[in-house]
Each structure stands twice: as structure tokens, then as C-alpha cells.
Amino acid sequence: MKLLRVGPVGHERPVVMDAAGALRDIGEPEIDGAFLASGGVERVREALQRGALPVVDAEGLRIGAPIARPGKIVCIGLNYRDHAAESGAEVPAEPVVFMKASNTMVGPYDDVLIPKGSVKTDWEVELAVVIGKEARYLGSREEALGVIAGYAVANDVSEREFQLERGGQWDKGKSCETFNPLGPWLVTPDEVGDPQDLPLRLWVNGEPRQDGTTKDMIFDVAEVVRYLSRFMVLEPGDVINTGTPAGVAMGMPGQPYLRAGDVVELEIGGLGRQRQKVGQA
């Protein structure tokens, strides 16, 4: 299934896309941690199969992030060998973990804002994992995959000077407003299939920048979720950004960082496509 939220910022309406591409009201107040933890996905699936969900006229409506504001956004850095190489970093022996403020999340077609004082705002197409069950100290890969509610496209927008040249940890280069477009859909695991067989692509102003595959992750989805559960409690609605392949501005000749007026487009096979115009905060 593909779950999404449509409507103005702060007034999104949760819907599901049926097999014909029509949007149907799911009869739930929100797609959030409480919805996921209480079996909401299965309730919607059953109602959809019964034909019990009314069609929504979504013509012209904004598409928001597919889940309401998460408790936390956890990110994995340097999780593709080619990206580690272009960053001048060693391949990590364990996952590199950092956090991103939950209020960075915006819709897949919302504007991305370059922060005041920024000259090194960068893009990163990533596979996002959404947690559906509380998880702590997971003992196996199978258990890890079992707590995943679904997958989505994320753009882990980053300010490299703030991240790498201003001291301290990475978070301040990752947590500026609008720095985590998510969606358009939350796609359930049964529809995604193997999360390690998904192509990721990104363009800036129509020029291809990133072209990778989740096959090349150093630490795959199951290991990332299992590993994180050893250090923090994962809760329903939490988002995990799993890393980006090579092709970011930081690693390119001339480092063509984003400027106001640029257009970023990105997609992951089976998970949909995003498009953001870049503005100035």
C-alpha cells in the first residue's frame, strides 16, 4: 500500500492510494506513531479490500510528508563506499549515527530554504525507513525487518560548512528548516520487496548528479535498524535516513552547491519522486 497525506501545511488529510491510483479517505485522524502502533496499516488494508473507503478529490491539493511529525529522525552517515570516498573519509567499521531535528521534515514538493549565511547547502537522496513498532535491543535481522512500517524517499539536505567546519557534531549542518523533504508516499514493505534492490537518482536543474543503488550500502537496512536499537529505543513513527550514494556537491569538481532558484528532483524505484525549488531563508 501507499499511504500519504494531502492538504495545506498543518491541515493534511491522511489517504491511501488504491490500485487504480485514486486516493481514498482512510478514516483515521492521522498517520503517525499512534496509528502505526495500533495496527492502523492493517485496518486500512482491510477496509480498502472491502471497498469501504470513499474517494477523495485531491485535485490541486498539496502533498505533505506521508507521516506526521516524527519523534526523531536518525541518520546514518557515510553508508555507501563511493560517498565515503568522495568525502575523503575512511569506510566506517560501524554505522556513523547522527540526529536531525524532527521539524526539518517537509513535503516532497515543498521549497527547500538555504539558511542565512550558508554557502555550502548540499543534496542527498536517501532511502528512509519508518518504524512501526517499539524496538529495543533487537536480536536479529529478522526482528529488525519486522518493526518496519514502510519506506519513503528522503532528501537529507545538508549545509557542509555548518556540518564540517564549525566544530562540534554534524547535527547543526543537518537540522536547518526544510532540510528533510519526505515522501510522496509511505510504501509498505510487502509492496517494496527487497529494500536492498532499489535505484536512487537525483538531478539538479535537470543535470544528473546521483545514480546509485541500495545494493551498495555498507550497512543494510536490517543491520541499521538492529544496530540502532542497541543504543536507543526506536518508536513508531520514527524516521531513519539510511545514507546516500556518491554525487553530492561536496564531492564534485567546483563543488556546485545549491543556490536560490535551483530545482532538485529525486526518486527511488517504487517509492516515488520529489521536486523542490530552492529558496532563501
JSON list of C-alpha atoms in Angstrom, two decimals, residues 1-158:
[
{"chain": "A", "resi": 1, "resn": "MET", "atom": "CA", "xyz": [0.00, 0.00, 0.00]},
{"chain": "A", "resi": 2, "resn": "LYS", "atom": "CA", "xyz": [0.89, 3.64, -0.49]},
{"chain": "A", "resi": 3, "resn": "LEU", "atom": "CA", "xyz": [-0.15, 5.94, 2.35]},
{"chain": "A", "resi": 4, "resn": "LEU", "atom": "CA", "xyz": [0.09, 9.71, 2.05]},
{"chain": "A", "resi": 5, "resn": "ARG", "atom": "CA", "xyz": [-1.18, 12.99, 3.46]},
{"chain": "A", "resi": 6, "resn": "VAL", "atom": "CA", "xyz": [-2.68, 15.76, 1.35]},
{"chain": "A", "resi": 7, "resn": "GLY", "atom": "CA", "xyz": [-3.66, 19.34, 2.11]},
{"chain": "A", "resi": 8, "resn": "PRO", "atom": "CA", "xyz": [-2.22, 22.62, 3.39]},
{"chain": "A", "resi": 9, "resn": "VAL", "atom": "CA", "xyz": [0.62, 22.66, 5.90]},
{"chain": "A", "resi": 10, "resn": "GLY", "atom": "CA", "xyz": [-0.73, 21.71, 9.32]},
{"chain": "A", "resi": 11, "resn": "HIS", "atom": "CA", "xyz": [-4.06, 20.55, 7.89]},
{"chain": "A", "resi": 12, "resn": "GLU", "atom": "CA", "xyz": [-3.07, 17.45, 5.95]},
{"chain": "A", "resi": 13, "resn": "ARG", "atom": "CA", "xyz": [-5.64, 14.69, 5.40]},
{"chain": "A", "resi": 14, "resn": "PRO", "atom": "CA", "xyz": [-4.48, 11.04, 5.55]},
{"chain": "A", "resi": 15, "resn": "VAL", "atom": "CA", "xyz": [-5.35, 8.95, 2.49]},
{"chain": "A", "resi": 16, "resn": "VAL", "atom": "CA", "xyz": [-4.38, 5.71, 0.76]},
{"chain": "A", "resi": 17, "resn": "MET", "atom": "CA", "xyz": [-3.78, 5.20, -2.94]},
{"chain": "A", "resi": 18, "resn": "ASP", "atom": "CA", "xyz": [-5.80, 2.34, -4.42]},
{"chain": "A", "resi": 19, "resn": "ALA", "atom": "CA", "xyz": [-4.72, 0.04, -7.27]},
{"chain": "A", "resi": 20, "resn": "ALA", "atom": "CA", "xyz": [-6.20, 2.42, -9.85]},
{"chain": "A", "resi": 21, "resn": "GLY", "atom": "CA", "xyz": [-4.29, 5.41, -8.46]},
{"chain": "A", "resi": 22, "resn": "ALA", "atom": "CA", "xyz": [-7.31, 7.02, -6.80]},
{"chain": "A", "resi": 23, "resn": "LEU", "atom": "CA", "xyz": [-6.94, 8.48, -3.31]},
{"chain": "A", "resi": 24, "resn": "ARG", "atom": "CA", "xyz": [-9.29, 7.24, -0.60]},
{"chain": "A", "resi": 25, "resn": "ASP", "atom": "CA", "xyz": [-10.00, 8.64, 2.85]},
{"chain": "A", "resi": 26, "resn": "ILE", "atom": "CA", "xyz": [-8.60, 6.15, 5.37]},
{"chain": "A", "resi": 27, "resn": "GLY", "atom": "CA", "xyz": [-10.99, 7.10, 8.17]},
{"chain": "A", "resi": 28, "resn": "GLU", "atom": "CA", "xyz": [-8.16, 7.78, 10.63]},
{"chain": "A", "resi": 29, "resn": "PRO", "atom": "CA", "xyz": [-7.29, 11.12, 12.23]},
{"chain": "A", "resi": 30, "resn": "GLU", "atom": "CA", "xyz": [-3.61, 10.97, 11.30]},
{"chain": "A", "resi": 31, "resn": "ILE", "atom": "CA", "xyz": [-0.74, 8.84, 10.01]},
{"chain": "A", "resi": 32, "resn": "ASP", "atom": "CA", "xyz": [1.57, 8.98, 12.99]},
{"chain": "A", "resi": 33, "resn": "GLY", "atom": "CA", "xyz": [3.17, 6.81, 15.63]},
{"chain": "A", "resi": 34, "resn": "ALA", "atom": "CA", "xyz": [-0.13, 6.05, 17.36]},
{"chain": "A", "resi": 35, "resn": "PHE", "atom": "CA", "xyz": [-1.69, 4.98, 14.06]},
{"chain": "A", "resi": 36, "resn": "LEU", "atom": "CA", "xyz": [1.23, 2.68, 13.25]},
{"chain": "A", "resi": 37, "resn": "ALA", "atom": "CA", "xyz": [1.45, 1.19, 16.76]},
{"chain": "A", "resi": 38, "resn": "SER", "atom": "CA", "xyz": [-2.27, 0.41, 16.93]},
{"chain": "A", "resi": 39, "resn": "GLY", "atom": "CA", "xyz": [-2.44, -1.65, 13.73]},
{"chain": "A", "resi": 40, "resn": "GLY", "atom": "CA", "xyz": [-3.59, 1.22, 11.55]},
{"chain": "A", "resi": 41, "resn": "VAL", "atom": "CA", "xyz": [-1.92, -0.12, 8.42]},
{"chain": "A", "resi": 42, "resn": "GLU", "atom": "CA", "xyz": [-3.82, -3.41, 8.65]},
{"chain": "A", "resi": 43, "resn": "ARG", "atom": "CA", "xyz": [-7.10, -1.62, 9.39]},
{"chain": "A", "resi": 44, "resn": "VAL", "atom": "CA", "xyz": [-6.68, 0.45, 6.26]},
{"chain": "A", "resi": 45, "resn": "ARG", "atom": "CA", "xyz": [-5.68, -2.58, 4.21]},
{"chain": "A", "resi": 46, "resn": "GLU", "atom": "CA", "xyz": [-8.78, -4.49, 5.30]},
{"chain": "A", "resi": 47, "resn": "ALA", "atom": "CA", "xyz": [-11.10, -1.54, 4.66]},
{"chain": "A", "resi": 48, "resn": "LEU", "atom": "CA", "xyz": [-9.55, -0.95, 1.24]},
{"chain": "A", "resi": 49, "resn": "GLN", "atom": "CA", "xyz": [-10.06, -4.57, 0.29]},
{"chain": "A", "resi": 50, "resn": "ARG", "atom": "CA", "xyz": [-13.72, -4.33, 1.36]},
{"chain": "A", "resi": 51, "resn": "GLY", "atom": "CA", "xyz": [-14.20, -1.23, -0.79]},
{"chain": "A", "resi": 52, "resn": "ALA", "atom": "CA", "xyz": [-15.23, 0.70, 2.32]},
{"chain": "A", "resi": 53, "resn": "LEU", "atom": "CA", "xyz": [-13.09, 3.82, 1.81]},
{"chain": "A", "resi": 54, "resn": "PRO", "atom": "CA", "xyz": [-14.58, 6.83, -0.04]},
{"chain": "A", "resi": 55, "resn": "VAL", "atom": "CA", "xyz": [-12.70, 8.50, -2.88]},
{"chain": "A", "resi": 56, "resn": "VAL", "atom": "CA", "xyz": [-11.13, 11.88, -2.08]},
{"chain": "A", "resi": 57, "resn": "ASP", "atom": "CA", "xyz": [-10.98, 14.64, -4.68]},
{"chain": "A", "resi": 58, "resn": "ALA", "atom": "CA", "xyz": [-7.34, 15.62, -4.28]},
{"chain": "A", "resi": 59, "resn": "GLU", "atom": "CA", "xyz": [-7.07, 17.68, -7.47]},
{"chain": "A", "resi": 60, "resn": "GLY", "atom": "CA", "xyz": [-4.69, 20.55, -6.84]},
{"chain": "A", "resi": 61, "resn": "LEU", "atom": "CA", "xyz": [-4.01, 19.61, -3.24]},
{"chain": "A", "resi": 62, "resn": "ARG", "atom": "CA", "xyz": [-0.51, 19.83, -1.82]},
{"chain": "A", "resi": 63, "resn": "ILE", "atom": "CA", "xyz": [1.13, 16.52, -0.88]},
{"chain": "A", "resi": 64, "resn": "GLY", "atom": "CA", "xyz": [2.66, 16.65, 2.58]},
{"chain": "A", "resi": 65, "resn": "ALA", "atom": "CA", "xyz": [5.13, 14.32, 4.25]},
{"chain": "A", "resi": 66, "resn": "PRO", "atom": "CA", "xyz": [3.50, 10.87, 4.47]},
{"chain": "A", "resi": 67, "resn": "ILE", "atom": "CA", "xyz": [3.65, 10.76, 8.26]},
{"chain": "A", "resi": 68, "resn": "ALA", "atom": "CA", "xyz": [3.01, 13.44, 10.86]},
{"chain": "A", "resi": 69, "resn": "ARG", "atom": "CA", "xyz": [5.98, 14.89, 12.73]},
{"chain": "A", "resi": 70, "resn": "PRO", "atom": "CA", "xyz": [8.15, 12.00, 13.97]},
{"chain": "A", "resi": 71, "resn": "GLY", "atom": "CA", "xyz": [9.58, 11.71, 17.45]},
{"chain": "A", "resi": 72, "resn": "LYS", "atom": "CA", "xyz": [13.06, 11.62, 15.95]},
{"chain": "A", "resi": 73, "resn": "ILE", "atom": "CA", "xyz": [14.91, 11.46, 12.66]},
{"chain": "A", "resi": 74, "resn": "VAL", "atom": "CA", "xyz": [18.00, 9.27, 12.95]},
{"chain": "A", "resi": 75, "resn": "CYS", "atom": "CA", "xyz": [20.56, 9.36, 10.15]},
{"chain": "A", "resi": 76, "resn": "ILE", "atom": "CA", "xyz": [23.39, 7.11, 9.01]},
{"chain": "A", "resi": 77, "resn": "GLY", "atom": "CA", "xyz": [26.41, 8.84, 7.51]},
{"chain": "A", "resi": 78, "resn": "LEU", "atom": "CA", "xyz": [28.97, 7.52, 5.02]},
{"chain": "A", "resi": 79, "resn": "ASN", "atom": "CA", "xyz": [26.91, 4.38, 4.34]},
{"chain": "A", "resi": 80, "resn": "TYR", "atom": "CA", "xyz": [27.94, 3.98, 0.69]},
{"chain": "A", "resi": 81, "resn": "ARG", "atom": "CA", "xyz": [31.57, 3.30, -0.17]},
{"chain": "A", "resi": 82, "resn": "ASP", "atom": "CA", "xyz": [31.59, 5.68, -3.13]},
{"chain": "A", "resi": 83, "resn": "HIS", "atom": "CA", "xyz": [30.19, 8.51, -0.99]},
{"chain": "A", "resi": 84, "resn": "ALA", "atom": "CA", "xyz": [32.77, 7.86, 1.75]},
{"chain": "A", "resi": 85, "resn": "ALA", "atom": "CA", "xyz": [35.48, 8.01, -0.91]},
{"chain": "A", "resi": 86, "resn": "GLU", "atom": "CA", "xyz": [34.25, 11.31, -2.41]},
{"chain": "A", "resi": 87, "resn": "SER", "atom": "CA", "xyz": [34.04, 12.74, 1.12]},
{"chain": "A", "resi": 88, "resn": "GLY", "atom": "CA", "xyz": [37.67, 11.77, 1.79]},
{"chain": "A", "resi": 89, "resn": "ALA", "atom": "CA", "xyz": [36.60, 9.53, 4.69]},
{"chain": "A", "resi": 90, "resn": "GLU", "atom": "CA", "xyz": [37.52, 6.01, 5.67]},
{"chain": "A", "resi": 91, "resn": "VAL", "atom": "CA", "xyz": [34.88, 3.32, 5.24]},
{"chain": "A", "resi": 92, "resn": "PRO", "atom": "CA", "xyz": [33.36, 3.14, 8.75]},
{"chain": "A", "resi": 93, "resn": "ALA", "atom": "CA", "xyz": [33.74, -0.03, 10.82]},
{"chain": "A", "resi": 94, "resn": "GLU", "atom": "CA", "xyz": [30.37, 0.65, 12.47]},
{"chain": "A", "resi": 95, "resn": "PRO", "atom": "CA", "xyz": [27.43, 2.82, 11.37]},
{"chain": "A", "resi": 96, "resn": "VAL", "atom": "CA", "xyz": [28.01, 6.56, 11.74]},
{"chain": "A", "resi": 97, "resn": "VAL", "atom": "CA", "xyz": [24.96, 7.87, 13.61]},
{"chain": "A", "resi": 98, "resn": "PHE", "atom": "CA", "xyz": [23.70, 11.43, 13.92]},
{"chain": "A", "resi": 99, "resn": "MET", "atom": "CA", "xyz": [20.34, 13.06, 14.61]},
{"chain": "A", "resi": 100, "resn": "LYS", "atom": "CA", "xyz": [18.28, 15.50, 12.64]},
{"chain": "A", "resi": 101, "resn": "ALA", "atom": "CA", "xyz": [15.64, 17.76, 14.20]},
{"chain": "A", "resi": 102, "resn": "SER", "atom": "CA", "xyz": [12.15, 16.36, 13.62]},
{"chain": "A", "resi": 103, "resn": "ASN", "atom": "CA", "xyz": [10.85, 19.75, 12.47]},
{"chain": "A", "resi": 104, "resn": "THR", "atom": "CA", "xyz": [13.11, 19.62, 9.40]},
{"chain": "A", "resi": 105, "resn": "MET", "atom": "CA", "xyz": [10.55, 17.35, 7.74]},
{"chain": "A", "resi": 106, "resn": "VAL", "atom": "CA", "xyz": [8.51, 18.90, 4.92]},
{"chain": "A", "resi": 107, "resn": "GLY", "atom": "CA", "xyz": [6.54, 17.62, 1.96]},
{"chain": "A", "resi": 108, "resn": "PRO", "atom": "CA", "xyz": [8.19, 16.19, -1.18]},
{"chain": "A", "resi": 109, "resn": "TYR", "atom": "CA", "xyz": [7.32, 19.24, -3.31]},
{"chain": "A", "resi": 110, "resn": "ASP", "atom": "CA", "xyz": [7.78, 21.96, -0.70]},
{"chain": "A", "resi": 111, "resn": "ASP", "atom": "CA", "xyz": [10.55, 24.53, -1.12]},
{"chain": "A", "resi": 112, "resn": "VAL", "atom": "CA", "xyz": [13.96, 23.91, 0.41]},
{"chain": "A", "resi": 113, "resn": "LEU", "atom": "CA", "xyz": [15.40, 27.04, 2.05]},
{"chain": "A", "resi": 114, "resn": "ILE", "atom": "CA", "xyz": [19.09, 27.89, 2.05]},
{"chain": "A", "resi": 115, "resn": "PRO", "atom": "CA", "xyz": [19.92, 29.04, 5.60]},
{"chain": "A", "resi": 116, "resn": "LYS", "atom": "CA", "xyz": [21.08, 32.57, 6.24]},
{"chain": "A", "resi": 117, "resn": "GLY", "atom": "CA", "xyz": [24.86, 32.72, 5.90]},
{"chain": "A", "resi": 118, "resn": "SER", "atom": "CA", "xyz": [25.06, 29.44, 4.01]},
{"chain": "A", "resi": 119, "resn": "VAL", "atom": "CA", "xyz": [27.32, 28.96, 1.00]},
{"chain": "A", "resi": 120, "resn": "LYS", "atom": "CA", "xyz": [27.52, 25.14, 1.05]},
{"chain": "A", "resi": 121, "resn": "THR", "atom": "CA", "xyz": [23.98, 23.73, 1.01]},
{"chain": "A", "resi": 122, "resn": "ASP", "atom": "CA", "xyz": [24.05, 20.24, -0.50]},
{"chain": "A", "resi": 123, "resn": "TRP", "atom": "CA", "xyz": [21.64, 17.48, -1.57]},
{"chain": "A", "resi": 124, "resn": "GLU", "atom": "CA", "xyz": [21.45, 13.77, -0.63]},
{"chain": "A", "resi": 125, "resn": "VAL", "atom": "CA", "xyz": [18.91, 11.28, -1.98]},
{"chain": "A", "resi": 126, "resn": "GLU", "atom": "CA", "xyz": [18.27, 8.60, 0.65]},
{"chain": "A", "resi": 127, "resn": "LEU", "atom": "CA", "xyz": [16.08, 5.62, 1.43]},
{"chain": "A", "resi": 128, "resn": "ALA", "atom": "CA", "xyz": [14.07, 6.46, 4.55]},
{"chain": "A", "resi": 129, "resn": "VAL", "atom": "CA", "xyz": [12.78, 3.75, 6.89]},
{"chain": "A", "resi": 130, "resn": "VAL", "atom": "CA", "xyz": [9.71, 4.42, 9.06]},
{"chain": "A", "resi": 131, "resn": "ILE", "atom": "CA", "xyz": [9.43, 2.44, 12.28]},
{"chain": "A", "resi": 132, "resn": "GLY", "atom": "CA", "xyz": [6.07, 0.81, 13.07]},
{"chain": "A", "resi": 133, "resn": "LYS", "atom": "CA", "xyz": [6.69, -0.90, 16.42]},
{"chain": "A", "resi": 134, "resn": "GLU", "atom": "CA", "xyz": [8.64, -0.01, 19.54]},
{"chain": "A", "resi": 135, "resn": "ALA", "atom": "CA", "xyz": [12.05, -1.64, 19.30]},
{"chain": "A", "resi": 136, "resn": "ARG", "atom": "CA", "xyz": [14.89, -2.09, 21.76]},
{"chain": "A", "resi": 137, "resn": "TYR", "atom": "CA", "xyz": [17.83, -4.50, 21.78]},
{"chain": "A", "resi": 138, "resn": "LEU", "atom": "CA", "xyz": [16.73, -6.35, 18.66]},
{"chain": "A", "resi": 139, "resn": "GLY", "atom": "CA", "xyz": [18.50, -9.69, 18.44]},
{"chain": "A", "resi": 140, "resn": "SER", "atom": "CA", "xyz": [18.34, -10.49, 14.75]},
{"chain": "A", "resi": 141, "resn": "ARG", "atom": "CA", "xyz": [17.97, -9.10, 11.27]},
{"chain": "A", "resi": 142, "resn": "GLU", "atom": "CA", "xyz": [14.54, -10.74, 11.01]},
{"chain": "A", "resi": 143, "resn": "GLU", "atom": "CA", "xyz": [13.36, -8.93, 14.13]},
{"chain": "A", "resi": 144, "resn": "ALA", "atom": "CA", "xyz": [14.70, -5.67, 12.70]},
{"chain": "A", "resi": 145, "resn": "LEU", "atom": "CA", "xyz": [12.82, -6.02, 9.43]},
{"chain": "A", "resi": 146, "resn": "GLY", "atom": "CA", "xyz": [9.69, -6.91, 11.42]},
{"chain": "A", "resi": 147, "resn": "VAL", "atom": "CA", "xyz": [9.46, -3.48, 13.09]},
{"chain": "A", "resi": 148, "resn": "ILE", "atom": "CA", "xyz": [9.49, -1.53, 9.81]},
{"chain": "A", "resi": 149, "resn": "ALA", "atom": "CA", "xyz": [6.17, 0.08, 8.82]},
{"chain": "A", "resi": 150, "resn": "GLY", "atom": "CA", "xyz": [7.35, 1.22, 5.42]},
{"chain": "A", "resi": 151, "resn": "TYR", "atom": "CA", "xyz": [9.80, 3.10, 3.25]},
{"chain": "A", "resi": 152, "resn": "ALA", "atom": "CA", "xyz": [9.93, 6.54, 1.64]},
{"chain": "A", "resi": 153, "resn": "VAL", "atom": "CA", "xyz": [12.14, 8.87, -0.36]},
{"chain": "A", "resi": 154, "resn": "ALA", "atom": "CA", "xyz": [14.12, 11.41, 1.68]},
{"chain": "A", "resi": 155, "resn": "ASN", "atom": "CA", "xyz": [16.34, 14.32, 0.70]},
{"chain": "A", "resi": 156, "resn": "ASP", "atom": "CA", "xyz": [18.86, 14.67, 3.53]},
{"chain": "A", "resi": 157, "resn": "VAL", "atom": "CA", "xyz": [19.70, 18.30, 2.75]},
{"chain": "A", "resi": 158, "resn": "SER", "atom": "CA", "xyz": [22.97, 19.32, 4.40]}
]
